[in-house]
Structures are given as structure tokens and as C-alpha cells.
PDB file of C-alpha atoms and ligand atoms in Angstrom:
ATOM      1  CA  UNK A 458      26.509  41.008 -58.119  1.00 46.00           C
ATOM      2  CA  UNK A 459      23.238  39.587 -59.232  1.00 50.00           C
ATOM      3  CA  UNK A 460      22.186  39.893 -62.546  1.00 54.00           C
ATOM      4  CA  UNK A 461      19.941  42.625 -63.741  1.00 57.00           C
ATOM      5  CA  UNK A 462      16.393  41.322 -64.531  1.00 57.00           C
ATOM      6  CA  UNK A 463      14.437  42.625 -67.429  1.00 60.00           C
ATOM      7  CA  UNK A 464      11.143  43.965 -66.154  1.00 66.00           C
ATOM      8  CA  UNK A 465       7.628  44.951 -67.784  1.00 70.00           C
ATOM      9  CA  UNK A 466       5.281  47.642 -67.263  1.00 83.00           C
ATOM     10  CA  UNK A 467       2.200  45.588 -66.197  1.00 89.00           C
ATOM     11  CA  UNK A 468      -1.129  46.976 -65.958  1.00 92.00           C
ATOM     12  CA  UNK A 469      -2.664  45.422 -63.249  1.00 95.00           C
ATOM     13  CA  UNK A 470      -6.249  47.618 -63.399  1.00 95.00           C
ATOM     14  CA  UNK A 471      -8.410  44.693 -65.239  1.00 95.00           C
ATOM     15  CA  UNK A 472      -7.124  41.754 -62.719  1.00 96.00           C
ATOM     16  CA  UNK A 473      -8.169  43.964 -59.768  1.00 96.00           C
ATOM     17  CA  UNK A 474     -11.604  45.445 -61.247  1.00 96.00           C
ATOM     18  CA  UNK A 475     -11.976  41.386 -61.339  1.00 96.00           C
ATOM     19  CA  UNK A 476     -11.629  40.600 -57.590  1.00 96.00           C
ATOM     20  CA  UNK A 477     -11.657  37.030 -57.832  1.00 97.00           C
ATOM     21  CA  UNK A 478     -10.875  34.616 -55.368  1.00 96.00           C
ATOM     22  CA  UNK A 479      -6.776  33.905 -55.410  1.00 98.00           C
ATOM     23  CA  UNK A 480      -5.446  30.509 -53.623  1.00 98.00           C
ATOM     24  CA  UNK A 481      -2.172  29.777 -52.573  1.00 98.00           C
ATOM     25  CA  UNK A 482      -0.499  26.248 -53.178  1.00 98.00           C
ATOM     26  CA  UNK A 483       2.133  25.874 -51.072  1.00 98.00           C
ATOM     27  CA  UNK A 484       4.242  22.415 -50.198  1.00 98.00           C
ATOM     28  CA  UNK A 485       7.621  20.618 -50.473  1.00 98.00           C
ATOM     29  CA  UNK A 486       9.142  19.485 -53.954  1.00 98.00           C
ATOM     30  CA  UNK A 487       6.966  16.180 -54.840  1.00 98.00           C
ATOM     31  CA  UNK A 488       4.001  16.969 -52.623  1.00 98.00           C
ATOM     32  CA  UNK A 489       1.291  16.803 -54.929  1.00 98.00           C
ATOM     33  CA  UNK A 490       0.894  20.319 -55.563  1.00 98.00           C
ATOM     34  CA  UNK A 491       0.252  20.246 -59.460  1.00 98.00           C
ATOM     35  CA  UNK A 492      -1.821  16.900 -59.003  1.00 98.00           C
ATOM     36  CA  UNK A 493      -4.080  18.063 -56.859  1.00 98.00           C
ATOM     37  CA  UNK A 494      -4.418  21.583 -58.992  1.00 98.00           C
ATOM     38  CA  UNK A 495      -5.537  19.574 -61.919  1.00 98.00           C
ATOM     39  CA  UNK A 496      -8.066  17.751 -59.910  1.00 98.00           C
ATOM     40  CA  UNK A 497      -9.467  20.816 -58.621  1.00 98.00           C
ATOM     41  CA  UNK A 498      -9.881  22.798 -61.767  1.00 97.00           C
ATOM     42  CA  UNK A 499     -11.960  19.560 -63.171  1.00 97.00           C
ATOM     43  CA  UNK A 500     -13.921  20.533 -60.061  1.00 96.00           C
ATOM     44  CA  UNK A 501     -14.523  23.883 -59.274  1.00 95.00           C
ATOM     45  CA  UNK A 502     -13.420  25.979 -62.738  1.00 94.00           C
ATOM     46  CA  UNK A 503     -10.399  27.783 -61.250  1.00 97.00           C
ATOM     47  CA  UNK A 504      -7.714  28.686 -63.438  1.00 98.00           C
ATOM     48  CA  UNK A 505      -4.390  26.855 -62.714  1.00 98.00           C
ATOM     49  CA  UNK A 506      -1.313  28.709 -62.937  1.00 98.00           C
ATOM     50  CA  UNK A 507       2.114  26.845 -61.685  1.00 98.00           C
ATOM     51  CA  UNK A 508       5.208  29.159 -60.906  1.00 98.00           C
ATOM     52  CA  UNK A 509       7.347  26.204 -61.864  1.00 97.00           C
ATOM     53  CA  UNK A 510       5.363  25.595 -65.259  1.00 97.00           C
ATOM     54  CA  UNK A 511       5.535  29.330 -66.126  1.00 97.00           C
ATOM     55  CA  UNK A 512       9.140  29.343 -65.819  1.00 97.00           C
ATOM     56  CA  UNK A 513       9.948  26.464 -67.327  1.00 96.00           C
ATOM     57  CA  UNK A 514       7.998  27.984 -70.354  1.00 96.00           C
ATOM     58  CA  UNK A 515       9.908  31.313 -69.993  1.00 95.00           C
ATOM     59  CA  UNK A 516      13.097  29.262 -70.650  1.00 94.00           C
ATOM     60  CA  UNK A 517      11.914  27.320 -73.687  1.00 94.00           C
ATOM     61  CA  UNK A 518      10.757  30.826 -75.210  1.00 94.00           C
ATOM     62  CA  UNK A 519      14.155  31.557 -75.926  1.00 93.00           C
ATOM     63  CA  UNK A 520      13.456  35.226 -74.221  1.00 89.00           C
ATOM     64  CA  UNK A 521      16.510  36.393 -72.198  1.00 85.00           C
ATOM     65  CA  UNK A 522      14.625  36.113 -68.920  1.00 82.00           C
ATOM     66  CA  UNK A 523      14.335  32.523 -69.968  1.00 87.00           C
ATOM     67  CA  UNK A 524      18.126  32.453 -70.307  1.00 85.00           C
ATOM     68  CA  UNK A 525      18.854  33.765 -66.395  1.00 85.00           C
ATOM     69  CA  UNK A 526      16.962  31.159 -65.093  1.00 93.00           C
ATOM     70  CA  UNK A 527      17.765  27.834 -66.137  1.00 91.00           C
ATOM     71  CA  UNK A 528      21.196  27.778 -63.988  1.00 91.00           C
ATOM     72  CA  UNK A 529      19.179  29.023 -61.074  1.00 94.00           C
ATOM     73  CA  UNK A 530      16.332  26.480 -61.305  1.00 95.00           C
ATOM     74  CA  UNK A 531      19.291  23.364 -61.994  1.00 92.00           C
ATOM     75  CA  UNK A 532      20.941  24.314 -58.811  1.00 93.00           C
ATOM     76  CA  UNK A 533      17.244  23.975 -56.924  1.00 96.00           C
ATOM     77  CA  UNK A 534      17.550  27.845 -55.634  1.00 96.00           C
ATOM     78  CA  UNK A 535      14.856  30.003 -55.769  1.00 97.00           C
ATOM     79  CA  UNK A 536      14.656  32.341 -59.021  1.00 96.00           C
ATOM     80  CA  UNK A 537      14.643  36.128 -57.894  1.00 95.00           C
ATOM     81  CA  UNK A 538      10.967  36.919 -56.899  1.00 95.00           C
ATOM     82  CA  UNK A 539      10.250  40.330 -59.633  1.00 93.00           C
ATOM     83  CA  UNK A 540      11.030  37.217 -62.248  1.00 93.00           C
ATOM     84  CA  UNK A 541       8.195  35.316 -60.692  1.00 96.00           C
ATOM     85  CA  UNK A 542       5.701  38.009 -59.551  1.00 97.00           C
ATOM     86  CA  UNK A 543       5.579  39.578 -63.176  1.00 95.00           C
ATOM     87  CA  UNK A 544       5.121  35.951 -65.098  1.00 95.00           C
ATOM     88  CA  UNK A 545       2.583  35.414 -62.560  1.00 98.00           C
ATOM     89  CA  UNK A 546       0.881  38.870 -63.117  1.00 97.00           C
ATOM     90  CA  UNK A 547       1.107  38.392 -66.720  1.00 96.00           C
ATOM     91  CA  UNK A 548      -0.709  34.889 -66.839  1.00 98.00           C
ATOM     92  CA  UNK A 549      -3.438  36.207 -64.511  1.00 98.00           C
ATOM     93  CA  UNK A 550      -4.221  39.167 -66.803  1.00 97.00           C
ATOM     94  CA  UNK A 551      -4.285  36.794 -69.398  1.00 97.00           C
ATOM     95  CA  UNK A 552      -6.693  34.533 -67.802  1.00 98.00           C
ATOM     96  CA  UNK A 553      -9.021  37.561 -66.307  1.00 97.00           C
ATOM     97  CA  UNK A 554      -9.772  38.086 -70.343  1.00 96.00           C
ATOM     98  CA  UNK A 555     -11.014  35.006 -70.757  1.00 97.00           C
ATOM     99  CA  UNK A 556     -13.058  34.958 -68.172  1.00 96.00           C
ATOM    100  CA  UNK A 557     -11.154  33.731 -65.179  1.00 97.00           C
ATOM    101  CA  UNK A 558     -13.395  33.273 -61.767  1.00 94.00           C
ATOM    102  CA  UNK A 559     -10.656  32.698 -59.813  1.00 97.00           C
ATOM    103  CA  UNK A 560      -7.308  31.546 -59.345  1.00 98.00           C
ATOM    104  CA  UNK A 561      -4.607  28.403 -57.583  1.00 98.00           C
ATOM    105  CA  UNK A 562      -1.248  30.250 -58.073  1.00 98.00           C
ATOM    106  CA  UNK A 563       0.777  26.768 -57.658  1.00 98.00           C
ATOM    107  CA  UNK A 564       4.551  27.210 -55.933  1.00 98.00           C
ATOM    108  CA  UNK A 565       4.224  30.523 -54.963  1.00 98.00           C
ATOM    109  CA  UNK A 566       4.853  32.202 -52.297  1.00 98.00           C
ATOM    110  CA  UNK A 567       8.077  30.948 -51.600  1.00 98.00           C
ATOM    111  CA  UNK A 568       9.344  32.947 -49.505  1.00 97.00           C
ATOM    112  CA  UNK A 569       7.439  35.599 -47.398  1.00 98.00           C
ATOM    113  CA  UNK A 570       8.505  37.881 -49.303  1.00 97.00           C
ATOM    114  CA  UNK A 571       6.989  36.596 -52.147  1.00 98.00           C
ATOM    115  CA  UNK A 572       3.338  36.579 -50.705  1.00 98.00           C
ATOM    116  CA  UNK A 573       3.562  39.985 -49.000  1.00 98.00           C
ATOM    117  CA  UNK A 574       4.284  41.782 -52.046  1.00 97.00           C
ATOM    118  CA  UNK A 575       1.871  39.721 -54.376  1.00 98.00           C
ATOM    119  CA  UNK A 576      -0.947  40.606 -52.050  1.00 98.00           C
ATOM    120  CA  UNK A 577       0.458  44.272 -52.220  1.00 97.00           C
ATOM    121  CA  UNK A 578       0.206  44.762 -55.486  1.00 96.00           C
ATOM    122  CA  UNK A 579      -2.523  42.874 -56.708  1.00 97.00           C
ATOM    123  CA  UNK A 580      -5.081  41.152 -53.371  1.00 97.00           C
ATOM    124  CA  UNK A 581      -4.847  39.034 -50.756  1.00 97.00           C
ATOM    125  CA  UNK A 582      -5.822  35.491 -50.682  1.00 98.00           C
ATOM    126  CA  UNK A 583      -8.331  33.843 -49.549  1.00 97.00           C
ATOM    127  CA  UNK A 584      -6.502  30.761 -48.417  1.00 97.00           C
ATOM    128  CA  UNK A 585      -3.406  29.267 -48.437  1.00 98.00           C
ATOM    129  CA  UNK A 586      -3.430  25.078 -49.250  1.00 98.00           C
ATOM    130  CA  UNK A 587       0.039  23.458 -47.588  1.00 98.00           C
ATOM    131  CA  UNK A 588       0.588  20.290 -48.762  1.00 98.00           C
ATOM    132  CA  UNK A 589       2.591  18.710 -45.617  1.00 98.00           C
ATOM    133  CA  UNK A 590       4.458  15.284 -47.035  1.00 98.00           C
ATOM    134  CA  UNK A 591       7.510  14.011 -45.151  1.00 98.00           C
ATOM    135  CA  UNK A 592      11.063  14.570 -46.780  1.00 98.00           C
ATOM    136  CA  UNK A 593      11.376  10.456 -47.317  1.00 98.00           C
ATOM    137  CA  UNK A 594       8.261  10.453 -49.231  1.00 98.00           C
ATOM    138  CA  UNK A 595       8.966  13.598 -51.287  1.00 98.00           C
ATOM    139  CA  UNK A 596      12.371  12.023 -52.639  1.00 98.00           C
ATOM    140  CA  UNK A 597      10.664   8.496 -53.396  1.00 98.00           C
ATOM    141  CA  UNK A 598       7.822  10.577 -55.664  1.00 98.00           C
ATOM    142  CA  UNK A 599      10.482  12.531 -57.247  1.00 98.00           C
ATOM    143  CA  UNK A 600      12.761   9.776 -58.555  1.00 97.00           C
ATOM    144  CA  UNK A 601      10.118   7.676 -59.496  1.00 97.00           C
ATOM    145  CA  UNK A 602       8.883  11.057 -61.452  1.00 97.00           C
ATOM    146  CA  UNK A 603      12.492  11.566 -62.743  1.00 97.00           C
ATOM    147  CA  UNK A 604      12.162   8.359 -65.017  1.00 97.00           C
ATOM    148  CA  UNK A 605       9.396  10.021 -67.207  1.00 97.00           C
ATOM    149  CA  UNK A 606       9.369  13.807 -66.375  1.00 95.00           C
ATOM    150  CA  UNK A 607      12.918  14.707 -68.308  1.00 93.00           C
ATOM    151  CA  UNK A 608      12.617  17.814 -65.699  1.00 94.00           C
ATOM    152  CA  UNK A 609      15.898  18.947 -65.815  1.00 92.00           C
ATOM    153  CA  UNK A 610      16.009  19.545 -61.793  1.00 95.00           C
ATOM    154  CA  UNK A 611      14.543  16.069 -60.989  1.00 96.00           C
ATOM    155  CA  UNK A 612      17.831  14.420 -59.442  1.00 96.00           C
ATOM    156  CA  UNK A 613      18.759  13.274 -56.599  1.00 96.00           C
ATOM    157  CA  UNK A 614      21.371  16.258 -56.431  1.00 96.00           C
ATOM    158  CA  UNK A 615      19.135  18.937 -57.372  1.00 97.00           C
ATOM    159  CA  UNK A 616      16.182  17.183 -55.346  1.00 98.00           C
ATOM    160  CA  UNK A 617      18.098  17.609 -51.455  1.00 97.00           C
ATOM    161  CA  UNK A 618      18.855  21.464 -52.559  1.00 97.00           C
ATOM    162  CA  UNK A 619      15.125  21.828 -53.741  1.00 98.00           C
ATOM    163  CA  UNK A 620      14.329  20.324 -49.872  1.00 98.00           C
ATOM    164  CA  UNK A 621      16.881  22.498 -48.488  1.00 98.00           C
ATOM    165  CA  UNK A 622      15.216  25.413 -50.077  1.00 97.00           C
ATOM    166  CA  UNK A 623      11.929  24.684 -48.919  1.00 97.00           C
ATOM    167  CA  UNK A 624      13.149  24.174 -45.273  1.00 97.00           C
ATOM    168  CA  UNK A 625      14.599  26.980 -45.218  1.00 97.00           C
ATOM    169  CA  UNK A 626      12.732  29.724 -47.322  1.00 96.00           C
ATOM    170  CA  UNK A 627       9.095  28.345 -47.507  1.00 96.00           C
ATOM    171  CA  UNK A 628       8.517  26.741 -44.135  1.00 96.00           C
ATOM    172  CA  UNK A 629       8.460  30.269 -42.953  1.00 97.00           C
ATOM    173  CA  UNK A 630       5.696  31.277 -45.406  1.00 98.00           C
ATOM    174  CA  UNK A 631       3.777  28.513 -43.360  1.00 98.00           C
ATOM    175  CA  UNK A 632       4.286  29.569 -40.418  1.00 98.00           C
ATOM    176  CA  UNK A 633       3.650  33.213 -41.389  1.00 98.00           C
ATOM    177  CA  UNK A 634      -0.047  32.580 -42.631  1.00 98.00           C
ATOM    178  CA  UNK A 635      -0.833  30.364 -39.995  1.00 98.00           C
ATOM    179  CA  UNK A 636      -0.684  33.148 -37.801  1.00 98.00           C
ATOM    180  CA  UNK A 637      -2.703  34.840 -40.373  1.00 97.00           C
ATOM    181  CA  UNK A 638      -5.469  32.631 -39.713  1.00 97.00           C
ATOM    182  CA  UNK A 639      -5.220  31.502 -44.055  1.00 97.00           C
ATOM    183  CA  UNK A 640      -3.355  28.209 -43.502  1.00 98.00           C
ATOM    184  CA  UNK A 641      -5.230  24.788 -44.394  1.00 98.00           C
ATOM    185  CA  UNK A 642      -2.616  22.337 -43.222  1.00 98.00           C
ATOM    186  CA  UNK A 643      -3.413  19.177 -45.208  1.00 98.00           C
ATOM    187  CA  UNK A 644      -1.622  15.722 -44.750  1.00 98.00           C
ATOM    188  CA  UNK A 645      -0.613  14.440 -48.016  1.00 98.00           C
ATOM    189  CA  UNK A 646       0.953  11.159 -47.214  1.00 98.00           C
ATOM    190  CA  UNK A 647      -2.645   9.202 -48.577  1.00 96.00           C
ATOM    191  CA  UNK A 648      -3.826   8.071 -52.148  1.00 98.00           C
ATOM    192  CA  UNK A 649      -4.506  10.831 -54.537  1.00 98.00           C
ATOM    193  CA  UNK A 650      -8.464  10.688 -53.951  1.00 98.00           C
ATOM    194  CA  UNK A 651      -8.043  10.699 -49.967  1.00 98.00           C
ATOM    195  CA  UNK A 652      -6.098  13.942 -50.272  1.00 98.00           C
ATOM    196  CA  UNK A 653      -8.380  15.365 -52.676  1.00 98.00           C
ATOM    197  CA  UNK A 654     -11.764  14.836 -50.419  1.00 98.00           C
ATOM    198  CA  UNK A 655      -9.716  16.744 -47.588  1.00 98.00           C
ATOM    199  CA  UNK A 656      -9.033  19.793 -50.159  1.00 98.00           C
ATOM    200  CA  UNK A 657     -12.616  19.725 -51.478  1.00 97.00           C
ATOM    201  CA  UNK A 658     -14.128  19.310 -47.488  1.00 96.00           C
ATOM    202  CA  UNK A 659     -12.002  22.986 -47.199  1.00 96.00           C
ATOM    203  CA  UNK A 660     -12.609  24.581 -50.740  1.00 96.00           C
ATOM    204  CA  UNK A 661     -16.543  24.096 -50.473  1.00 94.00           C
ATOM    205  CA  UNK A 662     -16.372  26.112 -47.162  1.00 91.00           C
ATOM    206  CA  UNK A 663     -15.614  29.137 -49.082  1.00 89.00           C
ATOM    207  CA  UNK A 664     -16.257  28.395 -53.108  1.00 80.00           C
ATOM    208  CA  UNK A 665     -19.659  28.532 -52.528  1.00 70.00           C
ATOM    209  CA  UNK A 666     -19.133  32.053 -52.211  1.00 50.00           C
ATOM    210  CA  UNK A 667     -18.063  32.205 -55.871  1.00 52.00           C
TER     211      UNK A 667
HETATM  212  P1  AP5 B  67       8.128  23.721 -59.300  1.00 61.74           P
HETATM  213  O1  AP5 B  67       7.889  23.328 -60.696  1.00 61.74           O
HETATM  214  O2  AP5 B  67       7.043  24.390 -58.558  1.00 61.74           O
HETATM  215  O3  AP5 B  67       8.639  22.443 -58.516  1.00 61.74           O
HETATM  216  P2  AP5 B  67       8.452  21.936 -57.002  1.00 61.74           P
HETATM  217  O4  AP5 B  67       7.912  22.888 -56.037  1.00 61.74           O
HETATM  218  O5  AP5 B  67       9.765  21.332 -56.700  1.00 61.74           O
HETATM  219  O6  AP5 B  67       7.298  20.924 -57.133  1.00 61.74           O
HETATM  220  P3  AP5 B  67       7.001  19.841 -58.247  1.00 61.74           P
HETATM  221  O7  AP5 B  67       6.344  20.498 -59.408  1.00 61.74           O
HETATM  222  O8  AP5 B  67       8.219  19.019 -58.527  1.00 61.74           O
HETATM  223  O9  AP5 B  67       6.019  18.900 -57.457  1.00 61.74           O
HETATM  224  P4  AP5 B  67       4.474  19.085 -57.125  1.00 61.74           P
HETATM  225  O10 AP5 B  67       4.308  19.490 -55.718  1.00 61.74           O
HETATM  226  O11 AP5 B  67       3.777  19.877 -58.188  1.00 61.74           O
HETATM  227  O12 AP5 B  67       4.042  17.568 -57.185  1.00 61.74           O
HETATM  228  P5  AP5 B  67       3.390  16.723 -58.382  1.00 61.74           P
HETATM  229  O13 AP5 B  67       1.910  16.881 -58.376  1.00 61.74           O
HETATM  230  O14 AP5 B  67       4.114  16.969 -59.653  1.00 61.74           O
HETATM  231  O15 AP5 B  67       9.439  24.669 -59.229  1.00 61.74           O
HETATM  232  C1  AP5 B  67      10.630  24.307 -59.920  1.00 61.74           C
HETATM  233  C2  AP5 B  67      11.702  25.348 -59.696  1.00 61.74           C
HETATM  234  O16 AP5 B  67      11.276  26.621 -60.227  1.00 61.74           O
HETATM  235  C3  AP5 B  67      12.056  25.686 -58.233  1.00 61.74           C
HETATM  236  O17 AP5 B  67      13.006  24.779 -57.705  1.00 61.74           O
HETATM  237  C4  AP5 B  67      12.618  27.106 -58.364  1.00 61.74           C
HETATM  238  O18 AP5 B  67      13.922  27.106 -58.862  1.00 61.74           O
HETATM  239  C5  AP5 B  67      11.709  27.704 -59.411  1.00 61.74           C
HETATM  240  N1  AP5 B  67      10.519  28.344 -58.817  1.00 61.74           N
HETATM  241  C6  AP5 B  67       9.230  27.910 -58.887  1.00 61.74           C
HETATM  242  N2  AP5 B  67       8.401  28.746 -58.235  1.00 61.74           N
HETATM  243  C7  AP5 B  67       9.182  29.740 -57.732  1.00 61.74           C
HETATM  244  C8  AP5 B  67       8.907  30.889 -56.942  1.00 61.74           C
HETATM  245  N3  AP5 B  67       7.664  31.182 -56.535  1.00 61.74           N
HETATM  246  N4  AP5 B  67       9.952  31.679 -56.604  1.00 61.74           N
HETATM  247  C9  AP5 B  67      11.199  31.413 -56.994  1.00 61.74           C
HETATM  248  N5  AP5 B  67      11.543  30.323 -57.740  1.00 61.74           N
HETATM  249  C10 AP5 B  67      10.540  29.497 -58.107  1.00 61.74           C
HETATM  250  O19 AP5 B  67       3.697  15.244 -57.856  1.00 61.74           O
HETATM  251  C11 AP5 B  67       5.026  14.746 -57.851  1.00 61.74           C
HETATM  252  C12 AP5 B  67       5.026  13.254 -58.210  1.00 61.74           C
HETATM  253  O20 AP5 B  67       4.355  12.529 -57.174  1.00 61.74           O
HETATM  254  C13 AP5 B  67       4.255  12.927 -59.504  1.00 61.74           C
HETATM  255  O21 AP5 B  67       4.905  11.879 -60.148  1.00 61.74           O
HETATM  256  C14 AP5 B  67       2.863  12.517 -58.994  1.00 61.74           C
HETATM  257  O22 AP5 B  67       2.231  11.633 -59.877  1.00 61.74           O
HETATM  258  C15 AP5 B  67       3.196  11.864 -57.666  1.00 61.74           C
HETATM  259  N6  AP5 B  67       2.149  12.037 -56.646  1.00 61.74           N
HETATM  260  C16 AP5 B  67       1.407  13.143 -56.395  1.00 61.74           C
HETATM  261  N7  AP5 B  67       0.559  12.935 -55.364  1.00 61.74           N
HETATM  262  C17 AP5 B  67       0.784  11.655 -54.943  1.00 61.74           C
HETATM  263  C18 AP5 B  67       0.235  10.857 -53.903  1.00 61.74           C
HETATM  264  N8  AP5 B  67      -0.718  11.323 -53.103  1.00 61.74           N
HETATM  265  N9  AP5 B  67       0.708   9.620 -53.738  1.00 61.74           N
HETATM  266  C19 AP5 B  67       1.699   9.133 -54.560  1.00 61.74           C
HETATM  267  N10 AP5 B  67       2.250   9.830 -55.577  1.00 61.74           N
HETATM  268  C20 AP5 B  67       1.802  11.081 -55.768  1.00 61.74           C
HETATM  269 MG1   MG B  68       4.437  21.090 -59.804  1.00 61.74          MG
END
């Protein structure tokens, strides 16, 4: 049976009075998703939130939603999505009081799931960045990460079930806002810069809206 999960009475009111933009950052394990975050908040002001990043922090808090997840994130499975969602929700409301004008949730949605009930309960969003690296590449960034990161999931055990759960769970949140019409496909097999010009060539086609 799966465990129960603790939950939180969120009030979402503030971070929808807001209405700012929301991007998704979608790609495989490695891809260069928090990379080419950081590079775009230098640019454009967004506030960076990483699914990965804000559980990671939920386990070194010691809470006992912390505790449920590290097993889950060692095996490379994904963690249930009302974990996710409210963490996310939380750091967003936190961010809209300081003045947030927008957001790159980073690693989420990863599964469709995961998006359709996000832009249920809070807004839909405006685009969704995929990352698209071959598997060969993703496992050479990741190893050569795992000498410095001390990530506990960066392995070369934990790394093929982190690719088998992105084949098999996220591809489909490709696919499904592709036929949404939201989907920037982006190679991101170049340099660091090269990939970056391609983001900004698609973020100034809407940011100047913001
Ligand atoms: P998460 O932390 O999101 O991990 P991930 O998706 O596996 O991605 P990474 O953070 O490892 O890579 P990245 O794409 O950010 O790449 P980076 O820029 O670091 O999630 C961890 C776990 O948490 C999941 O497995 C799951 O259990 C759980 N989880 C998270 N979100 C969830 C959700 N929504 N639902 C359920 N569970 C969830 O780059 C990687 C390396 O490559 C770096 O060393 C970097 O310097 C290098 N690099 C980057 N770009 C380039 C380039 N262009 N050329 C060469 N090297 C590059
Ligand atoms: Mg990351």
C-alpha cells in the first residue's frame, strides 16, 4: 500500500491574484535543465524553482515528508505528485511575496498528470522548454557530475532507472503539449552558450509581454 503523505492546507488566492507568466522545464536526467535556469534568471528576472532542489531540501529538513522520499528518489522513481505539487505551491507563494514576475518550475511535470493538475489548480503555462539530449550524452554529463555533485542518485545504477523513468513517464508529457501547441523542442547536444541563444531566440517572443 503506498504510504500516506502528509498534506497542507495551501492558500493559493495571492499566487493567482498574481497571474504571472509560469514556464515549464522539461528534459532527460543531465540535460541541462538547471544550467540553463540559472542562465536565464541572470537574464530575464524569473524566479527559479527546481522540483529536484525542493525535494532534496525537504529531506535535509528533517520533516517526515523529507523522510518518505529519500528511498524513492535513490531508486530514480518518481516521488508521488501531491508531494511535489504542494512544495511547488509553497515556494511559489513564497516567491509571489517578494515580488515574483514570473516563474521556470524546473523538473516538473513529470508525468501528465503532473501538469494537468498544476494548471488546474493554480494556471496554465505559457510554454513548455524540452531540453532534447540523447541518452549517451545524458550518462557521460552525469558521471562526470557524479565526481563533484555527492547527489546521492548520481550513479550509474540510479542514472539508467532515472532514464527509464523519463522514457517512460515524461516523454508523454512531451508529446501531450506538443499537441497543445506549448512545446519549444530545443536540441541540447551544443556548448552551454549555443543552447542558451536558442532559449533566449524563444523566451523574447513572449517575455516581452512581461
Ligand atoms: P532532479 O533534481 O530534477 O534531477 P533530473 O531531472 O535527473 O535532472 P538533473 O538535475 O540531474 O539534471 P539537469 O537537467 O538539471 O542538468 P544540469 O544542468 O544539472 O530530480 C531528482 C529526483 O527527484 C527525480 O529522480 C525524482 O525522484 C524526484 N523528482 C524531481 N521532480 C519530480 C517531480 N516533478 N515528480 C516526481 N518526482 C520528482 O546539468 C547536468 C550536468 O551536465 C552538469 O554537470 C552540467 O554542468 C553539465 N551540462 C549542462 N549543460 C551542458 C552542455 N550543454 N554541455 C556539456 N555539459 C553540460
Ligand atoms: Mg537539475
Amino acid at each position: 500500500m503506498a504510504p500516506t503523505v502528509e498534506r497542507k492546507n495551501i492558500d493559493l488566492a495571492p499566487l493567482k491574484a498574481a497571474n504571472v507568466p509560469i514556464f515549464f522545464i522539461v528534459g532527460g536526467p543531465g540535460s541541462g535543465k538547471g544550467t540553463q535556469c540559472d542562465k536565464i534568471v541572470a537574464k530575464y528576472g524569473l524566479t527559479h524553482l527546481s522540483s529536484g532542489d525542493l525535494l532534496r531540501d525537504e529531506v535535509k529538513s528533517g520533516s517526515p515528508r523529507g523522510a518518505q522520499l529519500t528511498a524513492i528518489m535513490e531508486s530514480g522513481a518518481l516521488v508521488p505528485l501531491e508531494v511535489v505539487l504542494d512544495l511547488v505551491k509553497e515556494a511559489m507563494i513564497k516567491a509571489i511575496e517578494k515580488g515574483s514576475k514570473g516563474f521556470l518550475i524546473d523538473g516538473y511535470p513529470r508525468e501528465v498528470a503532473q501538469g494537468q493538475q498544476f494548471e488546474s489548480e493554480i494556471q496554465e503555462a505559457k510554454l513548455v522548454l524540452f531540453f532534447d539530449v540523447a541518452e549517451e550524452t545524458l550518462v557521460k554529463r552525469l558521471l562526470h557530475r557524479a565526481q563533484t555533485s555527492g547527489r546521492a542518485d548520481d550513479n550509474i545504477d540510479t542514472i539508467k532507472k532515472r532514464l527509464h523513468t523519463f522514457v517512460t513517464s515524461t516523454a508523454p508529457v512531451v508529446d501531450y503539449y506538443d499537441s497543445k501547441g506549448k512545446l519549444v523542442r530545443i536540441n541540447a547536444e551544443g556548448s552551454v552558450d549555443d543552447i542558451f541563444g536558442v532559449v533566449v531566440a524563444n523566451l523574447d517572443k513572449v517575455t516581452s509581454k512581461i
